[in-house]
Amino acid sequence: MNGQQRVNIKPGLEVDIVLKQDQPTGKLTRGIVKDLLTKSPTHPHGIKVRLTNGQVGRVKQVVTGASE
């Protein structure tokens, strides 16, 4: 599942995000969603979220439930 649609992202899901400082390299960071920061239903670069560890970035893919 990709991270461009807000309906796919819920608190508690495990996701891969790109942090602001990692945007040029595309390095992914894995974590658990705490808050959704993007209000619009979709975003071309991914929905912005805050992870439980406080990091903020845009969701590139949802890990939890991806194989279901």
Coordinates of N, CA and C in Angstrom, one line a residue:
M1 N 0.9 -1.2 0.0 CA 0.0 0.0 0.0 C 0.9 1.2 0.0
N2 N 0.6 2.2 -0.8 CA 1.4 3.4 -0.9 C 0.8 4.4 0.2
G3 N 1.6 5.4 0.4 CA 1.3 6.4 1.4 C 0.7 7.7 0.9
Q4 N 0.2 7.7 -0.3 CA -0.3 8.9 -0.9 C -1.8 9.2 -0.6
Q5 N -2.5 8.2 0.0 CA -3.9 8.4 0.3 C -4.1 8.4 1.9
R6 N -4.7 9.4 2.4 CA -4.8 9.6 3.8 C -5.7 8.4 4.4
V7 N -6.6 7.9 3.7 CA -7.5 6.9 4.1 C -6.7 5.6 4.5
N8 N -5.6 5.4 3.9 CA -4.8 4.2 4.1 C -3.9 4.3 5.3
I9 N -3.8 5.5 5.9 CA -2.8 5.7 7.0 C -3.6 5.9 8.3
K10 N -3.3 5.1 9.3 CA -3.9 5.2 10.6 C -2.9 5.1 11.7
P11 N -3.1 5.8 12.8 CA -2.2 5.7 14.0 C -2.0 4.2 14.4
G12 N -0.8 3.8 14.7 CA -0.5 2.4 15.0 C 0.0 1.6 13.9
L13 N -0.1 2.1 12.7 CA 0.4 1.3 11.5 C 2.0 1.5 11.5
E14 N 2.6 0.4 11.0 CA 4.1 0.5 10.7 C 4.3 1.0 9.3
V15 N 5.1 2.0 9.1 CA 5.3 2.6 7.8 C 6.7 2.9 7.6
D16 N 7.1 3.1 6.3 CA 8.4 3.6 5.9 C 8.2 5.0 5.5
I17 N 8.9 6.0 6.0 CA 8.8 7.4 5.7 C 10.2 7.9 5.2
V18 N 10.1 9.0 4.5 CA 11.3 9.8 4.1 C 11.3 11.1 5.0
L19 N 12.4 11.2 5.8 CA 12.5 12.4 6.6 C 12.9 13.6 5.7
K20 N 12.6 14.8 6.1 CA 13.0 16.0 5.3 C 14.4 16.0 4.9
Q21 N 15.3 15.7 5.8 CA 16.8 15.8 5.5 C 17.2 14.6 4.6
D22 N 16.4 13.6 4.5 CA 16.7 12.4 3.6 C 16.0 12.5 2.2
Q23 N 15.3 13.6 1.9 CA 14.6 13.7 0.6 C 15.5 13.6 -0.6
P24 N 16.7 14.2 -0.5 CA 17.6 14.1 -1.7 C 18.1 12.6 -2.0
T25 N 18.3 11.9 -0.9 CA 18.8 10.5 -1.1 C 17.6 9.5 -1.1
G26 N 16.5 9.8 -0.6 CA 15.4 8.9 -0.6 C 15.5 7.8 0.5
K27 N 16.4 8.0 1.5 CA 16.6 7.0 2.6 C 15.3 6.9 3.4
L28 N 14.9 5.6 3.6 CA 13.6 5.3 4.3 C 13.9 5.1 5.8
T29 N 13.0 5.5 6.6 CA 13.0 5.3 8.1 C 11.7 4.6 8.4
R30 N 11.8 3.5 9.2 CA 10.7 2.7 9.6 C 10.2 3.1 11.0
G31 N 8.9 3.2 11.2 CA 8.4 3.5 12.5 C 6.9 3.3 12.5
I32 N 6.3 3.6 13.7 CA 4.9 3.5 14.0 C 4.2 4.9 14.0
V33 N 3.1 5.0 13.2 CA 2.4 6.3 13.1 C 1.8 6.7 14.4
K34 N 2.1 7.9 14.8 CA 1.4 8.5 16.0 C 0.3 9.5 15.6
D35 N 0.7 10.4 14.7 CA -0.3 11.5 14.3 C -0.2 11.6 12.8
L36 N -1.3 12.0 12.2 CA -1.4 12.3 10.7 C -1.3 13.9 10.7
L37 N -0.4 14.4 9.9 CA -0.2 15.8 9.9 C -0.8 16.5 8.6
T38 N -0.9 15.7 7.5 CA -1.6 16.2 6.3 C -3.1 16.1 6.4
K39 N -3.7 17.2 6.1 CA -5.2 17.2 6.2 C -5.9 16.8 5.0
S40 N -5.3 17.0 3.8 CA -5.9 16.7 2.5 C -6.0 15.2 2.3
P41 N -7.0 14.7 1.6 CA -7.2 13.3 1.4 C -6.1 12.6 0.6
T42 N -5.4 13.3 -0.2 CA -4.2 12.7 -0.9 C -3.1 13.7 -1.0
H43 N -1.9 13.2 -1.2 CA -0.7 14.1 -1.5 C 0.3 13.3 -2.4
P44 N 0.7 14.0 -3.4 CA 1.6 13.3 -4.4 C 2.9 12.8 -3.9
H45 N 3.4 13.4 -2.8 CA 4.7 13.0 -2.2 C 4.5 12.1 -1.0
G46 N 3.3 11.8 -0.6 CA 3.0 11.0 0.6 C 2.4 11.8 1.7
I47 N 1.6 11.2 2.5 CA 1.0 11.8 3.7 C 2.0 12.1 4.7
K48 N 2.0 13.3 5.3 CA 3.0 13.6 6.3 C 2.5 13.1 7.6
V49 N 3.4 12.4 8.4 CA 3.0 11.8 9.7 C 4.1 12.1 10.7
R50 N 3.7 12.0 12.0 CA 4.7 12.0 13.1 C 4.7 10.6 13.6
L51 N 5.9 10.0 13.8 CA 6.1 8.7 14.3 C 6.1 8.8 15.9
T52 N 6.0 7.6 16.5 CA 5.9 7.5 18.0 C 7.2 8.0 18.6
N53 N 8.3 8.0 17.8 CA 9.6 8.5 18.3 C 9.8 10.0 18.1
G54 N 8.8 10.6 17.5 CA 8.8 12.1 17.3 C 9.3 12.5 15.9
Q55 N 9.8 11.6 15.1 CA 10.3 11.9 13.7 C 9.1 12.2 12.8
V56 N 9.3 13.2 11.9 CA 8.3 13.6 11.0 C 8.7 13.4 9.6
G57 N 7.9 12.8 8.7 CA 8.2 12.6 7.3 C 7.0 12.2 6.5
R58 N 7.2 12.0 5.2 CA 6.1 11.6 4.3 C 6.2 10.1 4.1
V59 N 5.0 9.5 4.2 CA 4.9 8.0 4.1 C 5.1 7.6 2.6
K60 N 6.0 6.6 2.5 CA 6.3 6.1 1.1 C 5.6 4.7 1.0
Q61 N 5.5 4.0 2.1 CA 4.7 2.7 2.0 C 4.3 2.3 3.4
V62 N 3.2 1.6 3.4 CA 2.7 1.0 4.7 C 3.2 -0.4 4.8
V63 N 3.9 -0.7 5.9 CA 4.4 -2.1 6.1 C 3.4 -3.0 6.6
T64 N 2.7 -2.6 7.7 CA 1.7 -3.4 8.3 C 0.5 -3.6 7.4
G65 N 0.1 -4.9 7.1 CA -1.0 -5.2 6.3 C -0.7 -5.1 4.8
A66 N 0.5 -4.9 4.4 CA 0.9 -4.8 3.0 C 0.7 -6.1 2.3
S67 N 0.9 -7.2 3.0 CA 0.8 -8.5 2.3 C -0.6 -9.1 2.4
E68 N -1.5 -8.5 3.1 CA -2.9 -9.0 3.3 C -3.8 -8.7 2.1

